[in-house]
Coordinates of C-alpha atoms in Angstrom, one line a residue:
M172 CA -57.7 37.3 -30.8
P173 CA -57.3 40.0 -28.3
A174 CA -55.3 38.8 -24.9
P175 CA -56.7 38.3 -21.8
L176 CA -57.9 41.6 -19.6
F177 CA -57.7 41.2 -16.3
L178 CA -59.5 43.7 -13.7
I179 CA -58.2 44.1 -10.2
G180 CA -58.7 46.2 -7.6
F181 CA -60.4 46.7 -4.2
M182 CA -63.4 45.5 -3.2
A183 CA -66.8 46.8 -4.6
A184 CA -64.6 48.9 -7.3
G185 CA -66.8 47.5 -9.7
K186 CA -64.8 44.8 -11.3
T187 CA -67.5 42.1 -12.1
S188 CA -70.0 44.9 -13.3
V189 CA -67.2 46.4 -15.4
G190 CA -66.2 43.3 -16.9
R191 CA -69.7 41.8 -17.6
A192 CA -70.3 45.5 -19.6
I193 CA -67.1 44.7 -21.6
A194 CA -67.6 41.1 -22.4
A195 CA -71.0 42.1 -23.5
A196 CA -70.0 45.0 -25.8
T197 CA -67.1 43.0 -27.3
G198 CA -68.9 39.6 -27.5
R199 CA -65.9 37.9 -25.1
R200 CA -66.7 35.1 -22.5
F201 CA -66.5 36.7 -18.9
L202 CA -65.0 34.8 -16.0
D203 CA -65.3 36.0 -11.9
L204 CA -62.6 34.2 -10.1
D205 CA -64.6 34.0 -7.0
D206 CA -67.4 32.1 -9.0
V207 CA -64.5 29.6 -10.3
I208 CA -63.2 29.0 -6.8
A209 CA -66.7 28.7 -5.4
A210 CA -67.4 25.8 -8.0
S211 CA -65.3 23.7 -5.9
G212 CA -68.4 23.7 -3.3
E213 CA -67.7 26.3 -0.4
P214 CA -69.1 29.7 -0.9
V215 CA -66.0 32.0 -1.2
A216 CA -67.3 34.3 1.9
A217 CA -67.4 31.3 3.9
L218 CA -63.9 30.0 3.1
V219 CA -62.9 33.4 3.6
A220 CA -64.2 33.5 6.8
R221 CA -63.2 30.4 7.9
D222 CA -59.5 30.0 6.5
E223 CA -58.2 32.9 4.6
P224 CA -55.1 31.1 3.8
E225 CA -56.6 28.4 2.4
F226 CA -58.7 30.6 0.2
R227 CA -55.5 32.1 -1.1
R228 CA -54.2 28.9 -1.9
R229 CA -57.4 27.8 -3.8
E230 CA -57.4 31.5 -5.7
A231 CA -53.8 31.2 -6.9
A232 CA -54.6 27.5 -8.3
A233 CA -57.7 29.0 -9.5
L234 CA -55.6 31.8 -11.7
V235 CA -53.4 29.3 -12.9
A236 CA -56.4 27.4 -14.3
V237 CA -57.9 30.4 -15.7
I238 CA -55.0 31.3 -17.2
A239 CA -54.0 28.2 -19.0
G240 CA -57.5 28.0 -21.1
A241 CA -57.5 31.6 -21.8
A242 CA -56.3 31.4 -25.0
D243 CA -59.6 33.1 -26.5
G244 CA -59.1 36.4 -24.7
P245 CA -61.5 36.4 -22.0
V246 CA -62.6 39.3 -19.5
I247 CA -61.2 38.2 -16.1
A248 CA -62.7 40.0 -12.7
T249 CA -60.6 39.1 -9.6
G250 CA -61.3 39.3 -6.1
G251 CA -60.0 42.0 -4.2
G252 CA -57.2 40.5 -2.9
A253 CA -55.9 38.4 -5.6
A254 CA -53.1 40.6 -7.2
V255 CA -51.8 41.2 -4.0
F256 CA -50.9 37.5 -3.0
G257 CA -47.5 35.7 -4.1
D258 CA -46.9 36.2 -7.8
N259 CA -50.3 36.4 -8.8
L260 CA -49.7 39.7 -10.4
E261 CA -47.2 38.9 -12.4
R262 CA -48.4 35.7 -13.9
M263 CA -51.6 38.3 -14.9
R264 CA -48.9 40.7 -16.4
A265 CA -47.1 37.7 -18.1
A266 CA -50.6 36.6 -19.6
G267 CA -52.1 39.9 -21.0
L268 CA -53.5 43.1 -19.8
V269 CA -54.1 44.0 -16.2
V270 CA -56.3 47.3 -15.3
A271 CA -56.5 48.3 -11.7
L272 CA -60.3 49.6 -10.8
G273 CA -59.7 52.5 -8.3
V274 CA -62.3 53.4 -5.9
E275 CA -62.4 55.5 -2.9
V276 CA -62.5 53.7 0.7
R277 CA -65.8 55.5 1.2
E278 CA -67.4 54.9 -1.8
A279 CA -66.0 51.4 -1.7
E280 CA -67.9 50.7 1.7
R281 CA -71.6 52.5 0.3
R282 CA -71.3 50.2 -2.4
A283 CA -70.4 47.1 -0.2
A284 CA -72.9 47.9 2.1
G285 CA -76.2 46.7 0.5
G286 CA -74.4 43.8 -0.7
P287 CA -73.1 40.1 -0.1
P288 CA -71.1 39.2 3.3
R289 CA -67.6 40.6 2.8
P290 CA -65.6 39.5 5.9
L291 CA -62.7 42.1 5.2
L292 CA -65.0 44.8 5.2
A293 CA -64.6 45.9 8.6
A294 CA -60.5 46.7 7.6
A295 CA -61.3 48.6 4.9
A296 CA -59.4 51.6 5.3
T297 CA -56.3 49.7 6.5
L298 CA -56.8 47.2 3.5
A299 CA -57.1 49.7 1.0
A300 CA -54.0 51.3 2.2
Q301 CA -51.9 48.3 2.0
R302 CA -52.8 47.1 -1.4
A303 CA -52.6 50.5 -3.1
P304 CA -48.9 50.1 -4.0
V305 CA -49.6 46.6 -5.6
Y306 CA -52.8 47.9 -7.4
R307 CA -50.8 50.5 -9.2
R308 CA -48.7 48.1 -10.5
A309 CA -51.2 47.2 -13.2
H310 CA -50.5 48.0 -16.8
A311 CA -53.5 51.1 -16.0
V312 CA -55.4 52.4 -13.3
V313 CA -58.6 53.2 -13.8
D314 CA -60.9 55.3 -11.4
T315 CA -64.3 54.2 -10.9
T316 CA -65.3 56.8 -7.9
A317 CA -67.6 58.8 -9.6
H318 CA -68.1 56.9 -13.1
S319 CA -70.9 54.8 -14.5
I320 CA -70.4 51.4 -15.3
A321 CA -70.5 52.3 -19.0
E322 CA -68.3 55.3 -18.6
V323 CA -65.4 53.1 -17.1
A324 CA -66.1 50.2 -19.3
S325 CA -65.2 52.7 -21.8
S326 CA -62.0 54.0 -20.1
V327 CA -60.7 50.5 -19.9
Q328 CA -61.5 49.6 -23.8
A329 CA -59.3 52.9 -24.6
V330 CA -56.3 51.7 -22.5
E331 CA -56.6 48.4 -24.0
R332 CA -56.7 49.9 -27.3
T333 CA -53.6 51.8 -26.6
W334 CA -51.9 48.7 -24.7
A335 CA -52.8 46.5 -28.1
G336 CA -51.2 49.2 -30.4
L337 CA -47.9 49.3 -28.6
P338 CA -45.2 46.6 -30.6
A339 CA -45.0 43.4 -28.3
A340 CA -41.6 44.2 -26.9
N341 CA -43.2 47.6 -25.3
R342 CA -46.3 45.5 -23.6
D343 CA -44.9 45.7 -20.1
A344 CA -45.4 49.9 -20.6
T345 CA -47.8 51.9 -18.0
I346 CA -50.4 53.3 -19.7
L347 CA -51.8 56.6 -18.5
A348 CA -55.9 56.3 -18.4
L349 CA -57.3 59.3 -20.2
G350 CA -59.8 57.8 -22.7
D351 CA -59.4 58.4 -26.5
R352 CA -56.0 60.1 -25.3
S353 CA -54.4 57.2 -23.2
Y354 CA -50.8 56.8 -23.8
P355 CA -47.9 54.7 -23.0
V356 CA -44.9 55.0 -21.0
T357 CA -42.2 52.5 -21.8
V358 CA -39.2 52.1 -20.1
E359 CA -36.4 50.6 -22.0
T360 CA -32.7 49.5 -21.7
A361 CA -31.8 51.1 -24.9
T362 CA -33.1 54.5 -26.3
A363 CA -36.8 54.4 -27.8
S364 CA -37.6 52.1 -30.6
G365 CA -38.6 53.2 -34.2
A366 CA -41.6 50.6 -34.1
V367 CA -42.8 52.5 -30.7
L368 CA -42.4 55.6 -31.9
H369 CA -44.1 54.8 -34.9
A370 CA -46.9 53.3 -33.2
A371 CA -47.2 56.7 -31.1
L372 CA -47.3 59.2 -34.2
G373 CA -48.4 57.4 -36.9
T374 CA -47.0 59.4 -40.5
P375 CA -46.4 62.8 -39.6
T376 CA -46.0 65.8 -42.2
K377 CA -42.6 66.6 -40.8
I378 CA -41.0 66.1 -37.7
A379 CA -38.6 68.0 -35.3
V380 CA -36.5 66.9 -32.6
I381 CA -35.9 69.5 -30.1
T382 CA -33.0 69.0 -27.9
D383 CA -30.3 70.6 -26.0
R384 CA -26.6 70.8 -27.0
N385 CA -25.2 68.2 -24.4
V386 CA -27.9 65.9 -25.2
A387 CA -27.3 66.2 -28.8
A388 CA -23.7 65.1 -28.4
A389 CA -24.6 61.8 -26.5
W390 CA -27.9 60.7 -27.5
L391 CA -29.3 62.5 -30.9
A392 CA -27.6 59.9 -33.7
P393 CA -29.2 56.9 -32.5
T394 CA -32.5 58.8 -31.6
L395 CA -32.6 60.0 -35.2
A396 CA -32.1 56.6 -36.7
A397 CA -35.1 55.7 -34.6
V398 CA -37.2 58.4 -35.6
A399 CA -36.2 57.6 -39.5
A400 CA -38.8 54.6 -39.1
V401 CA -41.7 57.1 -39.0
G402 CA -40.0 59.4 -41.2
P403 CA -37.4 62.3 -41.6
A404 CA -36.4 64.8 -38.8
E405 CA -35.1 68.0 -38.4
V406 CA -33.2 69.0 -35.4
I407 CA -33.2 72.2 -33.4
E408 CA -31.0 72.3 -30.3
I409 CA -31.3 74.7 -27.5
E410 CA -28.4 76.0 -24.9
P411 CA -28.8 73.5 -21.8
G412 CA -30.5 74.7 -18.5
E413 CA -33.2 76.6 -17.2
A414 CA -32.3 79.9 -18.5
S415 CA -34.0 78.2 -21.5
K416 CA -37.3 78.1 -20.8
A417 CA -38.1 81.5 -21.5
F418 CA -40.2 83.4 -23.9
A419 CA -37.2 84.2 -26.2
V420 CA -36.6 80.8 -26.7
Y421 CA -39.9 79.9 -27.3
E422 CA -40.9 82.7 -29.6
R423 CA -37.6 81.6 -31.4
L424 CA -38.3 77.9 -31.3
C425 CA -42.2 78.7 -33.0
S426 CA -41.1 80.8 -35.7
E427 CA -38.1 78.3 -36.6
L428 CA -41.1 75.6 -37.2
V429 CA -43.1 78.0 -39.4
A430 CA -40.2 79.3 -41.1
R431 CA -39.5 75.4 -42.0
G432 CA -42.7 74.4 -43.3
F433 CA -44.5 72.8 -40.1
D434 CA -48.0 72.4 -39.9
R435 CA -50.7 70.8 -38.1
G436 CA -49.7 67.6 -39.2
S437 CA -46.2 68.1 -38.1
A438 CA -45.3 66.4 -35.0
I439 CA -42.5 67.5 -32.5
V440 CA -40.1 64.7 -30.6
A441 CA -38.5 66.3 -27.1
L442 CA -35.5 64.9 -26.5
G443 CA -33.7 66.1 -23.3
G444 CA -34.5 66.3 -19.6
G445 CA -37.2 68.8 -18.1
V446 CA -36.4 71.9 -19.6
V447 CA -36.4 70.7 -23.1
G448 CA -39.4 68.6 -22.2
D449 CA -41.5 71.3 -20.7
L450 CA -40.5 74.1 -23.5
A451 CA -41.0 71.5 -26.3
G452 CA -44.5 70.5 -24.6
F453 CA -45.1 74.3 -24.9
V454 CA -44.2 74.7 -28.4
A455 CA -46.6 71.9 -29.3
A456 CA -49.0 73.1 -27.2
T457 CA -49.5 76.5 -28.7
L458 CA -48.0 76.1 -32.1
F459 CA -51.3 76.1 -34.6
R460 CA -53.4 75.5 -31.8
G461 CA -51.4 72.0 -30.7
V462 CA -49.4 69.4 -32.6
P463 CA -48.9 65.7 -31.2
F464 CA -45.6 65.0 -29.8
V465 CA -43.8 62.5 -27.9
Q466 CA -41.5 62.8 -24.7
L467 CA -37.8 60.9 -25.0
P468 CA -36.9 61.9 -21.0
T469 CA -33.3 61.6 -20.2
T470 CA -32.8 62.3 -17.2
I471 CA -34.2 60.4 -13.7
V472 CA -36.1 63.9 -12.8
A473 CA -38.0 63.9 -16.2
M474 CA -38.6 60.0 -16.5
T475 CA -40.3 60.2 -13.3
D476 CA -42.0 63.3 -13.3
A477 CA -41.5 66.4 -15.7
A478 CA -42.2 64.2 -18.8
I479 CA -45.1 62.6 -17.6
G480 CA -49.0 64.0 -17.1
G481 CA -49.0 66.9 -19.8
K482 CA -47.6 70.2 -17.9
T483 CA -45.8 72.1 -20.2
A484 CA -44.7 75.6 -19.4
V485 CA -41.8 78.5 -19.4
D486 CA -40.7 80.7 -16.8
L487 CA -41.0 84.3 -15.5
P488 CA -38.9 86.5 -13.5
A489 CA -41.2 85.9 -10.6
G490 CA -41.1 81.9 -10.5
K491 CA -41.0 78.8 -12.3
N492 CA -43.9 77.1 -14.5
L493 CA -46.0 80.4 -14.4
V494 CA -46.9 80.3 -18.1
G495 CA -48.1 76.9 -19.4
A496 CA -50.6 74.6 -20.7
F497 CA -51.9 70.9 -19.9
W498 CA -50.8 69.2 -23.5
Q499 CA -50.7 65.2 -23.3
P500 CA -48.0 63.6 -25.2
R501 CA -48.6 60.9 -27.6
L502 CA -45.9 58.7 -25.6
V503 CA -43.4 59.0 -23.0
A504 CA -40.2 56.4 -23.5
C505 CA -37.7 56.6 -21.2
G506 CA -34.2 54.9 -22.6
L507 CA -32.3 53.7 -19.2
A508 CA -28.9 53.8 -21.3
T509 CA -29.0 57.7 -21.0
L510 CA -28.5 57.8 -17.5
M511 CA -25.0 56.6 -17.7
T512 CA -24.3 60.0 -19.2
L513 CA -25.9 61.8 -16.9
P514 CA -23.5 64.5 -15.2
G515 CA -22.9 62.8 -11.7
R516 CA -24.4 66.1 -9.8
E517 CA -27.8 65.4 -12.4
R518 CA -27.8 61.8 -11.5
R519 CA -27.8 62.2 -7.7
A520 CA -30.4 65.6 -8.5
G521 CA -32.8 62.9 -9.9
F522 CA -33.0 61.3 -6.2
G523 CA -34.7 64.2 -5.1
E524 CA -38.0 63.4 -6.7
L525 CA -37.3 59.4 -6.1
W526 CA -37.4 60.1 -2.7
K527 CA -40.8 62.1 -3.0
Y528 CA -42.2 58.7 -4.7
A529 CA -41.0 57.0 -1.9
L530 CA -42.6 59.2 0.4
L531 CA -46.3 58.8 -1.4
D532 CA -45.9 55.5 -2.3
G533 CA -44.9 53.4 1.0
P534 CA -42.1 52.0 2.8
D535 CA -41.2 49.3 0.2
L536 CA -40.6 51.7 -2.4
W537 CA -38.4 53.4 0.1
R538 CA -36.5 50.8 0.8
T539 CA -35.8 49.9 -2.9
V540 CA -35.0 54.0 -3.4
A541 CA -32.5 53.3 -0.6
A542 CA -31.0 50.5 -2.4
C543 CA -29.6 52.6 -5.3
A544 CA -27.9 55.1 -2.8
A545 CA -24.6 53.6 -3.8
W546 CA -24.9 54.4 -7.3
A547 CA -26.1 57.7 -7.2
A548 CA -23.0 58.8 -5.1
G549 CA -20.8 56.8 -6.7
S550 CA -18.5 57.6 -9.9
D551 CA -20.1 58.3 -13.4
Q552 CA -21.0 56.6 -16.2
C553 CA -21.6 53.3 -14.1
A554 CA -24.5 51.2 -15.2
P555 CA -27.8 51.7 -13.1
P556 CA -28.3 48.7 -10.4
P557 CA -31.4 46.4 -11.5
A558 CA -33.5 47.8 -8.4
L559 CA -33.7 51.5 -10.5
R560 CA -35.3 50.1 -13.2
T561 CA -38.3 49.0 -10.5
V562 CA -37.8 52.3 -8.5
I563 CA -38.3 54.0 -12.1
D564 CA -41.1 51.8 -13.1
R565 CA -43.1 52.4 -9.5
S566 CA -42.6 56.0 -9.7
I567 CA -44.0 56.2 -13.3
S568 CA -47.2 54.0 -12.1
Y569 CA -47.9 56.4 -9.3
K570 CA -47.9 59.1 -11.2
A571 CA -50.0 58.1 -14.2
A572 CA -52.4 56.5 -11.7
I573 CA -52.8 60.2 -10.0
V574 CA -52.8 61.9 -13.6
A575 CA -55.3 59.9 -14.8
R576 CA -57.7 60.7 -11.5
D577 CA -57.1 64.5 -11.5
E578 CA -55.8 65.4 -15.1
R579 CA -56.0 69.2 -14.4
E580 CA -55.4 69.2 -10.9
Q581 CA -59.6 69.9 -10.1
T582 CA -60.4 67.5 -7.5
G583 CA -57.2 68.1 -5.6
H584 CA -55.4 64.4 -6.2
R585 CA -52.8 65.5 -8.3
A586 CA -52.1 68.2 -5.8
L587 CA -50.3 65.2 -3.8
L588 CA -47.5 65.1 -6.8
N589 CA -46.5 68.5 -5.1
L590 CA -45.1 66.9 -2.3
G591 CA -41.8 68.7 -1.7
H592 CA -42.5 71.5 -4.3
T593 CA -44.1 74.0 -3.0
I594 CA -40.9 75.2 -0.4
G595 CA -38.7 73.2 -3.2
H596 CA -39.9 75.8 -6.2
A597 CA -39.1 79.0 -4.2
I598 CA -35.6 77.7 -3.2
E599 CA -34.8 76.7 -6.5
S600 CA -35.9 80.1 -7.7
A601 CA -34.4 82.2 -5.1
S602 CA -31.1 80.2 -5.4
D603 CA -30.9 82.2 -8.8
G604 CA -29.2 78.9 -10.7
A605 CA -27.1 77.3 -7.6
L606 CA -29.5 74.9 -7.0
L607 CA -31.3 72.0 -9.3
H608 CA -34.5 71.3 -9.3
G609 CA -34.4 67.9 -7.6
E610 CA -31.6 69.5 -5.2
A611 CA -34.6 71.7 -4.7
V612 CA -37.1 69.4 -4.1
G613 CA -35.0 67.1 -1.5
L614 CA -34.5 70.3 0.7
G615 CA -38.5 70.8 0.1
L616 CA -39.0 67.3 1.7
V617 CA -37.4 68.5 4.8
A618 CA -39.1 71.6 5.3
A619 CA -42.2 69.5 4.4
C620 CA -41.1 67.0 7.2
R621 CA -41.0 70.1 9.7
I622 CA -44.1 71.7 8.6
S623 CA -45.8 68.2 9.0
T624 CA -44.9 67.9 12.6
A625 CA -45.6 71.1 13.8
V626 CA -49.1 71.4 11.7
A627 CA -50.4 67.5 11.9
G628 CA -47.9 65.8 14.9
T629 CA -46.0 63.4 12.6
R630 CA -43.2 61.7 14.6
S631 CA -40.2 64.5 14.4
E632 CA -37.9 61.1 13.8
L633 CA -39.3 61.4 10.2
E634 CA -37.4 64.8 9.4
R635 CA -34.0 63.4 10.6
E636 CA -34.4 60.0 8.2
V637 CA -35.4 62.1 5.2
T638 CA -32.2 64.3 5.8
E639 CA -30.0 61.0 6.4
A640 CA -31.9 59.4 2.9
L641 CA -30.8 62.9 1.1
R642 CA -27.0 62.8 2.8
A643 CA -26.7 58.8 1.5
T644 CA -27.6 59.9 -1.9
G645 CA -25.4 62.9 -2.3
L646 CA -27.8 65.7 -1.9
P647 CA -28.0 68.6 -0.1
W648 CA -30.0 68.3 3.3
D649 CA -29.1 71.8 5.4
L650 CA -32.1 73.5 5.1
A651 CA -31.1 76.5 7.0
P652 CA -29.2 78.4 4.4
W653 CA -31.6 78.1 2.1
L654 CA -34.7 79.6 4.0
T655 CA -34.0 83.4 2.5
P656 CA -36.7 85.9 3.2
D657 CA -36.4 85.9 -1.0
V658 CA -38.2 82.4 -0.5
L659 CA -40.8 83.4 1.3
A660 CA -41.8 86.1 -1.7
R661 CA -41.9 83.5 -4.1
V662 CA -43.8 81.2 -2.0
Q663 CA -46.7 84.1 -1.5
V664 CA -46.7 83.8 -5.5
D665 CA -46.6 79.6 -5.7
K666 CA -49.6 78.8 -8.2
K667 CA -51.5 76.4 -5.5
R668 CA -51.8 79.5 -3.2
V669 CA -55.4 79.9 -2.2
G670 CA -56.2 83.5 -1.0
A671 CA -53.9 83.9 2.2
N672 CA -53.3 80.2 2.1
L673 CA -50.9 77.2 0.6
R674 CA -52.1 73.9 -0.7
F675 CA -49.8 72.2 0.9
V676 CA -49.1 68.5 1.1
L677 CA -48.5 67.2 4.6
I678 CA -46.6 64.0 5.4
R679 CA -48.0 61.6 8.3
D680 CA -45.5 59.0 7.2
V681 CA -44.0 56.9 4.7
G682 CA -47.0 56.1 2.4
V683 CA -49.3 58.3 4.2
C684 CA -49.9 61.7 2.8
E685 CA -52.3 64.7 2.2
V686 CA -53.4 67.7 1.1
A687 CA -54.1 70.5 3.4
E688 CA -54.6 74.3 3.3
I689 CA -51.9 75.9 5.6
A690 CA -52.0 80.0 6.0
V691 CA -49.1 81.5 4.5
T692 CA -48.3 83.3 7.9
E693 CA -48.2 79.9 9.7
V694 CA -45.5 78.4 7.3
R695 CA -43.3 81.7 7.7
R696 CA -43.4 81.0 11.3
I697 CA -42.4 77.5 11.4
L698 CA -39.3 77.6 9.1
R699 CA -38.8 81.3 10.7
L700 CA -39.0 82.7 7.3
D701 CA -39.9 86.3 8.6
P702 CA -37.5 89.2 6.9
S703 CA -35.0 90.1 9.0
P704 CA -35.6 93.7 10.7

């Protein structure tokens, strides 16, 4: 018997239509939570208009009753605000699979215009912005904006298959919704279990664990013990650090795998931070035109960013990640225990990415990241605070929702994830190894605030707030020493450049960001990157 499937999301996202389509295709019972509430005698629209708090009380009671009677695994469509109030979302996640249906506000308004009265439609833009962080806490987000009911229903069913294939202990995972290529991102206290690895990889002909020397010393033994549930593994180690993301190392790995008898039925396990994941992923993407792989990230940067979304790459002398491919893993399994062995500087550097996600997601995540500042700046080998798991989960959910909507950066939505990276990557490359990735991203966030104030009228206090956040987590915060003439040269070869313009992420405020094209000359003027005469 399947678990209950709950559909949440903004008004006019298509929850009822998609729910009915899935129920019809699978022979399951369908319930609309609004219909359950209306059965008490008062239409939902009238009740919301008359007394919204009373409606929310009835909605919560109806949800409890529906869950109590959901042993047959029905498909349940909820109202636009159901997941936002009280502990409704937690109740749904505990009872089954929760999928959020995403829709752009203008499309929601267009769909709703010809339908029954919706008392909250007048405040659609504000409501959508407020509710979006909660919707992203579903197990998966499936966009509906430019898709038919049948297409969305198929995508949701693919998510359901991926989720159902997980061991029960891992069903709190985030599912990155990519149709038949959907995959889970798990967060566990310990390292990945053999059961979750077997669910992802099945029975490959051979397995290679690619890792770096530092990670191997701490985490190779438990990883090999888990991989043994899939099959015996061979190990290839690389030197730690960005210098390993080079063609020479890539060629050595490919040649070694071929020499060891690997074939298209083999699999790769990437164990390490962003360098290992990017490099091993590029090997997986290109060896025999693609072999399965899984990511076992061991740094904050990798857990929340680099390991998720299928970007793989090596560097060129001209810049980072200039040669690569999109190749999605079968699984990303994050073990929080691995963060205890991170060197202090690496731990702090991870907060460059976490502050980025806080600026993208909103004030609640900003406060939660701030609650972890003492751990970031504290002594080594301390257990992460409980709040860090929330931060990592929320960051993963944000990235998964964006990638599901724009896997290959074709619609512009995925460009939001480049916040802090356009200038940050240039600073990192120009520093010639003096800065770690997360440190450079933090400086890139300061630059983004400054450019946003000049171009979009963002309040000037935001740069000070970001600077203070970086200082609180032990990160470099003073932009001036890093704005060398070489930085401009590297910005001009940025992958996101469009002619003479940069595709740049502007920050209107915490939780309000947008992508805009800005002339390179304007960026140079604002940051005073003109070469010295």
